[in-house]
Short mmCIF file of C-alpha atoms in Angstrom, two decimals:
data_model
loop_
_atom_site.label_atom_id
_atom_site.label_comp_id
_atom_site.label_asym_id
_atom_site.label_seq_id
_atom_site.Cartn_x
_atom_site.Cartn_y
_atom_site.Cartn_z
CA UNK A 473 19.63 -36.74 8.73
CA UNK A 474 18.55 -36.42 5.95
CA UNK A 475 21.38 -36.89 3.49
CA UNK A 476 20.83 -36.14 -0.21
CA UNK A 477 23.41 -37.74 -2.48
CA UNK A 478 23.51 -37.03 -6.21
CA UNK A 479 25.54 -39.07 -8.67
CA UNK A 480 25.95 -37.54 -12.12
CA UNK A 481 27.80 -38.41 -15.28
CA UNK A 482 30.80 -36.23 -16.05
CA UNK A 483 29.48 -35.34 -19.51
CA UNK A 484 27.04 -32.85 -17.96
CA UNK A 485 29.36 -31.30 -15.38
CA UNK A 486 29.65 -27.92 -17.09
CA UNK A 487 25.90 -27.43 -17.53
CA UNK A 488 24.48 -29.21 -14.49
CA UNK A 489 25.02 -26.46 -11.87
CA UNK A 490 25.01 -28.94 -9.02
CA UNK A 491 25.70 -26.26 -6.39
CA UNK A 492 22.39 -24.60 -7.29
CA UNK A 493 20.57 -27.94 -7.21
CA UNK A 494 21.89 -28.70 -3.73
CA UNK A 495 20.84 -25.23 -2.55
CA UNK A 496 17.32 -25.85 -3.88
CA UNK A 497 17.20 -29.27 -2.19
CA UNK A 498 18.23 -27.73 1.15
CA UNK A 499 15.45 -25.16 0.86
CA UNK A 500 12.88 -27.95 0.51
CA UNK A 501 14.25 -29.88 3.48
CA UNK A 502 14.71 -26.83 5.73
CA UNK A 503 11.09 -25.85 5.06
CA UNK A 504 10.08 -29.15 6.67
CA UNK A 505 11.90 -28.62 9.97
CA UNK A 506 11.56 -30.00 12.60
CA UNK A 507 10.58 -33.17 10.70
CA UNK A 508 14.07 -32.94 9.22
CA UNK A 509 16.34 -31.19 11.74
CA UNK A 510 18.27 -28.44 9.97
CA UNK A 511 21.56 -29.33 11.66
CA UNK A 512 21.41 -32.83 10.23
CA UNK A 513 20.81 -31.93 6.57
CA UNK A 514 23.72 -32.85 4.30
CA UNK A 515 24.06 -33.02 0.55
CA UNK A 516 26.77 -33.95 -1.87
CA UNK A 517 27.29 -34.48 -5.57
CA UNK A 518 29.52 -37.23 -6.87
CA UNK A 519 30.87 -36.99 -10.41
CA UNK A 520 31.02 -40.31 -12.23
CA UNK A 521 33.80 -40.85 -14.72
CA UNK A 522 33.32 -44.57 -15.39
CA UNK A 523 29.79 -45.43 -16.50
CA UNK A 524 27.78 -46.73 -19.42
CA UNK A 525 24.24 -45.70 -20.33
CA UNK A 526 21.84 -47.72 -22.49
CA UNK A 527 23.61 -49.16 -25.54
CA UNK A 528 26.56 -46.76 -25.26
CA UNK A 529 25.92 -45.45 -28.78
CA UNK A 530 25.13 -41.86 -27.73
CA UNK A 531 26.56 -39.38 -25.25
CA UNK A 532 23.77 -40.25 -22.83
CA UNK A 533 23.82 -38.84 -19.31
CA UNK A 534 22.14 -39.56 -16.02
CA UNK A 535 21.56 -38.08 -12.60
CA UNK A 536 20.60 -40.40 -9.77
CA UNK A 537 19.76 -39.08 -6.31
CA UNK A 538 19.32 -40.89 -3.03
CA UNK A 539 17.54 -39.40 -0.03
CA UNK A 540 18.64 -41.20 3.12
CA UNK A 541 16.53 -40.67 6.21
CA UNK A 542 16.13 -42.27 9.59
CA UNK A 543 12.95 -44.15 10.38
CA UNK A 544 9.96 -42.47 11.98
CA UNK A 545 8.46 -40.13 9.39
CA UNK A 546 4.91 -40.73 8.22
CA UNK A 547 4.24 -42.29 4.84
CA UNK A 548 2.51 -39.06 3.81
CA UNK A 549 5.57 -36.96 4.73
CA UNK A 550 7.95 -39.32 2.91
CA UNK A 551 5.79 -39.28 -0.20
CA UNK A 552 5.34 -35.51 -0.13
CA UNK A 553 9.02 -34.69 0.35
CA UNK A 554 10.14 -37.18 -2.30
CA UNK A 555 7.58 -35.85 -4.78
CA UNK A 556 8.75 -32.29 -4.09
CA UNK A 557 12.46 -33.14 -4.33
CA UNK A 558 11.99 -34.98 -7.61
CA UNK A 559 9.98 -32.06 -8.96
CA UNK A 560 12.92 -29.78 -8.05
CA UNK A 561 15.25 -32.12 -9.91
CA UNK A 562 13.03 -32.22 -13.00
CA UNK A 563 12.73 -28.43 -13.08
CA UNK A 564 16.46 -27.95 -12.46
CA UNK A 565 17.43 -30.23 -15.36
CA UNK A 566 14.57 -29.34 -17.75
CA UNK A 567 16.66 -27.17 -20.08
CA UNK A 568 19.49 -29.68 -20.17
CA UNK A 569 17.01 -32.48 -20.85
CA UNK A 570 15.59 -30.52 -23.80
CA UNK A 571 19.10 -30.43 -25.36
CA UNK A 572 20.37 -33.97 -24.81
CA UNK A 573 19.52 -37.50 -23.72
CA UNK A 574 19.31 -37.50 -19.94
CA UNK A 575 17.84 -39.91 -17.38
CA UNK A 576 16.77 -38.65 -13.95
CA UNK A 577 16.01 -40.90 -10.99
CA UNK A 578 15.68 -40.69 -7.24
CA UNK A 579 15.17 -43.20 -4.46
CA UNK A 580 14.40 -43.06 -0.77
CA UNK A 581 16.38 -45.14 1.70
CA UNK A 582 14.99 -45.31 5.20
CA UNK A 583 16.97 -47.06 7.89
CA UNK A 584 16.57 -47.85 11.54
CA UNK A 585 18.69 -46.26 14.24
CA UNK A 586 20.19 -49.66 15.01
CA UNK A 587 23.60 -49.76 13.37
CA UNK A 588 23.70 -46.00 12.79
CA UNK A 589 26.31 -44.01 14.67
CA UNK A 590 26.54 -40.24 14.66
CA UNK A 591 27.68 -37.26 16.67
CA UNK A 592 26.73 -33.73 15.68
CA UNK A 593 27.05 -30.45 17.57
CA UNK A 594 25.66 -28.42 14.63
CA UNK A 595 22.12 -28.99 15.97
CA UNK A 596 22.82 -26.62 18.87
CA UNK A 597 22.91 -23.67 16.44
CA UNK A 598 19.25 -24.29 15.60
CA UNK A 599 17.83 -24.91 19.07
#
């Protein structure tokens, strides 16, 4: 962990440069190792083809991100990393937002280790 999942409307695919956004997100999370172990960082972008925004009258777009983390980080760390990640998102999409209607949002999901199953040998590269 953490996992950063971005959903975005297909009407911004050409301009959104999601690969660059995910690279920027990884930089933020890697800078906070070992709070977020590097070998556990994952990100993905999911293009949405079926959606409706507001009243449907415009070609509105949205980007919604979810940061999923395991329990155990301090409230200060969670707040700081979420603030920083959302700032990255706002900066990344600032030009696009100046050209069109666009809604940005992000949420944090923190879960306990109970009910979570994982196996990962990538961590050994960073030990």
